Structure formats: C-alpha cells, structure tokens
Tab-separated table of N, CA and C in Angstrom:
chain	number	residue	atom	x	y	z
A	565	ASP	N	248.458	43.026	-39.534
A	565	ASP	CA	249.849	43.425	-39.696
A	565	ASP	C	249.973	44.938	-39.854
A	566	ALA	N	249.059	45.529	-40.630
A	566	ALA	CA	249.123	46.973	-40.876
A	566	ALA	C	248.943	47.766	-39.584
A	567	LEU	N	248.190	47.220	-38.648
A	567	LEU	CA	247.941	47.920	-37.384
A	567	LEU	C	248.949	47.562	-36.301
A	568	HIS	N	249.805	46.577	-36.606
A	568	HIS	CA	250.794	46.095	-35.639
A	568	HIS	C	250.111	45.594	-34.374
A	569	LEU	N	248.992	44.887	-34.553
A	569	LEU	CA	248.241	44.303	-33.449
A	569	LEU	C	247.988	42.833	-33.729
A	570	THR	N	247.838	42.067	-32.668
A	570	THR	CA	247.500	40.664	-32.847
A	570	THR	C	245.994	40.519	-33.073
A	571	GLN	N	245.605	39.388	-33.650
A	571	GLN	CA	244.189	39.111	-33.852
A	571	GLN	C	243.450	39.112	-32.514
A	572	GLY	N	244.103	38.571	-31.475
A	572	GLY	CA	243.491	38.538	-30.150
A	572	GLY	C	243.225	39.934	-29.597
A	573	ALA	N	244.166	40.853	-29.813
A	573	ALA	CA	243.987	42.227	-29.333
A	573	ALA	C	242.828	42.910	-30.056
A	574	ILE	N	242.730	42.676	-31.361
A	574	ILE	CA	241.628	43.278	-32.126
A	574	ILE	C	240.302	42.683	-31.685
A	575	SER	N	240.253	41.371	-31.499
A	575	SER	CA	239.018	40.717	-31.058
A	575	SER	C	238.576	41.236	-29.697
A	576	ALA	N	239.529	41.435	-28.795
A	576	ALA	CA	239.195	41.955	-27.465
A	576	ALA	C	238.611	43.356	-27.553
A	577	GLN	N	239.183	44.191	-28.412
A	577	GLN	CA	238.652	45.546	-28.575
A	577	GLN	C	237.268	45.529	-29.213
A	578	MET	N	237.053	44.606	-30.149
A	578	MET	CA	235.730	44.479	-30.776
A	578	MET	C	234.685	44.067	-29.741
A	579	ARG	N	235.031	43.109	-28.880
A	579	ARG	CA	234.094	42.694	-27.819
A	579	ARG	C	233.791	43.861	-26.888
A	580	ARG	N	234.826	44.610	-26.528
A	580	ARG	CA	234.625	45.763	-25.631
A	580	ARG	C	233.716	46.799	-26.284
A	581	MET	N	233.938	47.088	-27.559
A	581	MET	CA	233.107	48.057	-28.259
A	581	MET	C	231.652	47.588	-28.302
A	582	GLN	N	231.452	46.306	-28.573
A	582	GLN	CA	230.090	45.777	-28.628
A	582	GLN	C	229.401	45.870	-27.273
A	583	GLN	N	230.147	45.664	-26.194
A	583	GLN	CA	229.585	45.823	-24.857
A	583	GLN	C	229.199	47.281	-24.612
A	584	LEU	N	230.057	48.200	-25.028
A	584	LEU	CA	229.799	49.622	-24.811
A	584	LEU	C	228.581	50.120	-25.579
A	585	VAL	N	228.388	49.622	-26.803
A	585	VAL	CA	227.284	50.115	-27.630
A	585	VAL	C	226.039	49.234	-27.538
A	586	GLY	N	226.134	48.131	-26.802
A	586	GLY	CA	224.957	47.315	-26.546
A	586	GLY	C	224.564	46.343	-27.635
A	587	GLY	N	225.505	45.926	-28.462
A	587	GLY	CA	225.188	44.927	-29.471
A	587	GLY	C	226.235	44.842	-30.555
A	588	ALA	N	225.974	43.943	-31.491
A	588	ALA	CA	226.933	43.679	-32.572
A	588	ALA	C	227.057	44.881	-33.501
A	589	VAL	N	228.264	45.140	-33.935
A	589	VAL	CA	228.571	46.212	-34.876
A	589	VAL	C	228.869	45.614	-36.256
A	590	PHE	N	229.418	44.411	-36.272
A	590	PHE	CA	229.705	43.691	-37.503
A	590	PHE	C	229.002	42.345	-37.472
A	591	GLU	N	228.712	41.828	-38.655
A	591	GLU	CA	228.229	40.458	-38.771
A	591	GLU	C	228.934	39.807	-39.948
A	592	LYS	N	229.071	38.495	-39.872
A	592	LYS	CA	229.743	37.772	-40.946
A	592	LYS	C	228.791	37.611	-42.121
A	593	SER	N	229.349	37.717	-43.320
A	593	SER	CA	228.592	37.499	-44.540
A	593	SER	C	229.464	36.657	-45.469
A	594	PRO	N	228.909	36.149	-46.547
A	594	PRO	CA	229.731	35.354	-47.468
A	594	PRO	C	230.944	36.122	-48.012
A	595	SER	N	230.835	37.426	-48.108
A	595	SER	CA	231.944	38.227	-48.645
A	595	SER	C	232.873	38.764	-47.552
A	596	GLY	N	232.633	38.421	-46.303
A	596	GLY	CA	233.460	38.900	-45.195
A	596	GLY	C	232.590	39.468	-44.090
A	597	SER	N	233.052	40.487	-43.421
A	597	SER	CA	232.282	41.145	-42.371
A	597	SER	C	231.612	42.394	-42.926
A	598	VAL	N	230.384	42.622	-42.486
A	598	VAL	CA	229.633	43.810	-42.884
A	598	VAL	C	229.074	44.474	-41.631
A	599	LEU	N	228.801	45.756	-41.741
A	599	LEU	CA	228.231	46.489	-40.618
A	599	LEU	C	226.782	46.082	-40.396
A	600	THR	N	226.404	45.985	-39.139
A	600	THR	CA	224.999	45.799	-38.781
A	600	THR	C	224.328	47.170	-38.837
A	601	GLY	N	223.049	47.225	-38.575
A	601	GLY	CA	222.360	48.513	-38.497
A	601	GLY	C	222.992	49.413	-37.453
A	602	ARG	N	223.339	48.827	-36.314
A	602	ARG	CA	224.005	49.587	-35.244
A	602	ARG	C	225.357	50.097	-35.735
A	603	GLY	N	226.093	49.254	-36.451
A	603	GLY	CA	227.390	49.646	-36.983
A	603	GLY	C	227.273	50.778	-37.987
A	604	LYS	N	226.249	50.724	-38.838
A	604	LYS	CA	226.034	51.797	-39.824
A	604	LYS	C	225.712	53.111	-39.129
A	605	PHE	N	224.971	53.040	-38.034
A	605	PHE	CA	224.648	54.243	-37.268
A	605	PHE	C	225.914	54.836	-36.644
A	606	LEU	N	226.786	53.974	-36.124
A	606	LEU	CA	227.990	54.430	-35.422
A	606	LEU	C	229.116	54.850	-36.357
A	607	ASP	N	229.102	54.377	-37.595
A	607	ASP	CA	230.193	54.611	-38.537
A	607	ASP	C	230.596	56.085	-38.658
A	608	PRO	N	229.677	57.026	-38.904
A	608	PRO	CA	230.129	58.418	-39.048
A	608	PRO	C	230.751	58.978	-37.766
A	609	TYR	N	230.259	58.543	-36.620
A	609	TYR	CA	230.837	59.010	-35.352
A	609	TYR	C	232.255	58.461	-35.188
A	610	ALA	N	232.447	57.181	-35.502
A	610	ALA	CA	233.774	56.574	-35.391
A	610	ALA	C	234.755	57.253	-36.333
A	611	ARG	N	234.307	57.570	-37.540
A	611	ARG	CA	235.185	58.236	-38.497
A	611	ARG	C	235.573	59.633	-38.006
A	612	ARG	N	234.642	60.333	-37.378
A	612	ARG	CA	234.955	61.658	-36.819
A	612	ARG	C	235.973	61.543	-35.697
A	613	ILE	N	235.790	60.533	-34.836
A	613	ILE	CA	236.732	60.325	-33.733
A	613	ILE	C	238.130	60.051	-34.282
A	614	LEU	N	238.231	59.192	-35.297
A	614	LEU	CA	239.533	58.877	-35.875
A	614	LEU	C	240.154	60.093	-36.550
A	615	ALA	N	239.355	60.875	-37.239
A	615	ALA	CA	239.877	62.086	-37.887
A	615	ALA	C	240.401	63.070	-36.848
A	616	LEU	N	239.678	63.245	-35.765
A	616	LEU	CA	240.142	64.137	-34.693
A	616	LEU	C	241.413	63.606	-34.056
A	617	SER	N	241.499	62.299	-33.868
A	617	SER	CA	242.705	61.701	-33.313
A	617	SER	C	243.895	61.952	-34.239
A	618	ASP	N	243.693	61.796	-35.543
A	618	ASP	CA	244.766	62.069	-36.502
A	618	ASP	C	245.202	63.526	-36.440
A	619	GLN	N	244.246	64.441	-36.284
A	619	GLN	CA	244.592	65.858	-36.192
A	619	GLN	C	245.402	66.144	-34.938
A	620	ILE	N	245.046	65.525	-33.833
A	620	ILE	CA	245.786	65.718	-32.584
A	620	ILE	C	247.202	65.179	-32.732
A	621	MET	N	247.318	63.986	-33.354
A	621	MET	CA	248.640	63.395	-33.551
A	621	MET	C	249.494	64.277	-34.466
A	622	ALA	N	248.904	64.825	-35.515
A	622	ALA	CA	249.639	65.702	-36.432
A	622	ALA	C	250.085	66.964	-35.702
A	623	TYR	N	249.215	67.514	-34.890
A	623	TYR	CA	249.545	68.725	-34.137
A	623	TYR	C	250.698	68.484	-33.174
A	624	SER	N	250.695	67.298	-32.564
A	624	SER	CA	251.738	67.015	-31.579
A	624	SER	C	253.036	66.540	-32.233
A	625	GLY	N	252.982	66.288	-33.555
A	625	GLY	CA	254.177	65.833	-34.254
A	625	GLY	C	254.353	64.340	-34.242
A	626	ALA	N	253.372	63.615	-33.696
A	626	ALA	CA	253.450	62.151	-33.653
A	626	ALA	C	252.929	61.573	-34.952
A	627	ALA	N	253.349	60.372	-35.269
A	627	ALA	CA	252.865	59.680	-36.482
A	627	ALA	C	251.421	59.253	-36.269
A	628	ALA	N	250.625	59.303	-37.335
A	628	ALA	CA	249.215	58.875	-37.264
A	628	ALA	C	249.120	57.378	-37.095
C-alpha cells in the first residue's frame, strides 16, 4: 500500500531483479524475508541507487 503497487507488480520486479543478478536476493525465514548472501552484497549498491534517485527527484521538484 505504501508503494501504491500491487503484490503482483512487486513479485514481477523481484523475479526480474533475481534474473539480472543471477540468483535469489531474499529468502523466507520464520520471521519473514531476509537477505541472502547475494542480497547482502547488493544492499549498499541498491541503497546508493535509491539515494541518487531521490536526489534527482528533489532536484527536479518531483516527489520522492
């Protein structure tokens, strides 16, 4: 709800990301989903990409 996306849209993007990086990024655990080793490696890069995207949106005057 917070992202204004359907579960199907998020699942499709997750599958696409896993195809691009060559494996699972998340795995299910008793407490929910956790990052795999690959996900932990990618996490800082993803955070940098999102931060840069937010900066571009702020510069252009668009909402983050």
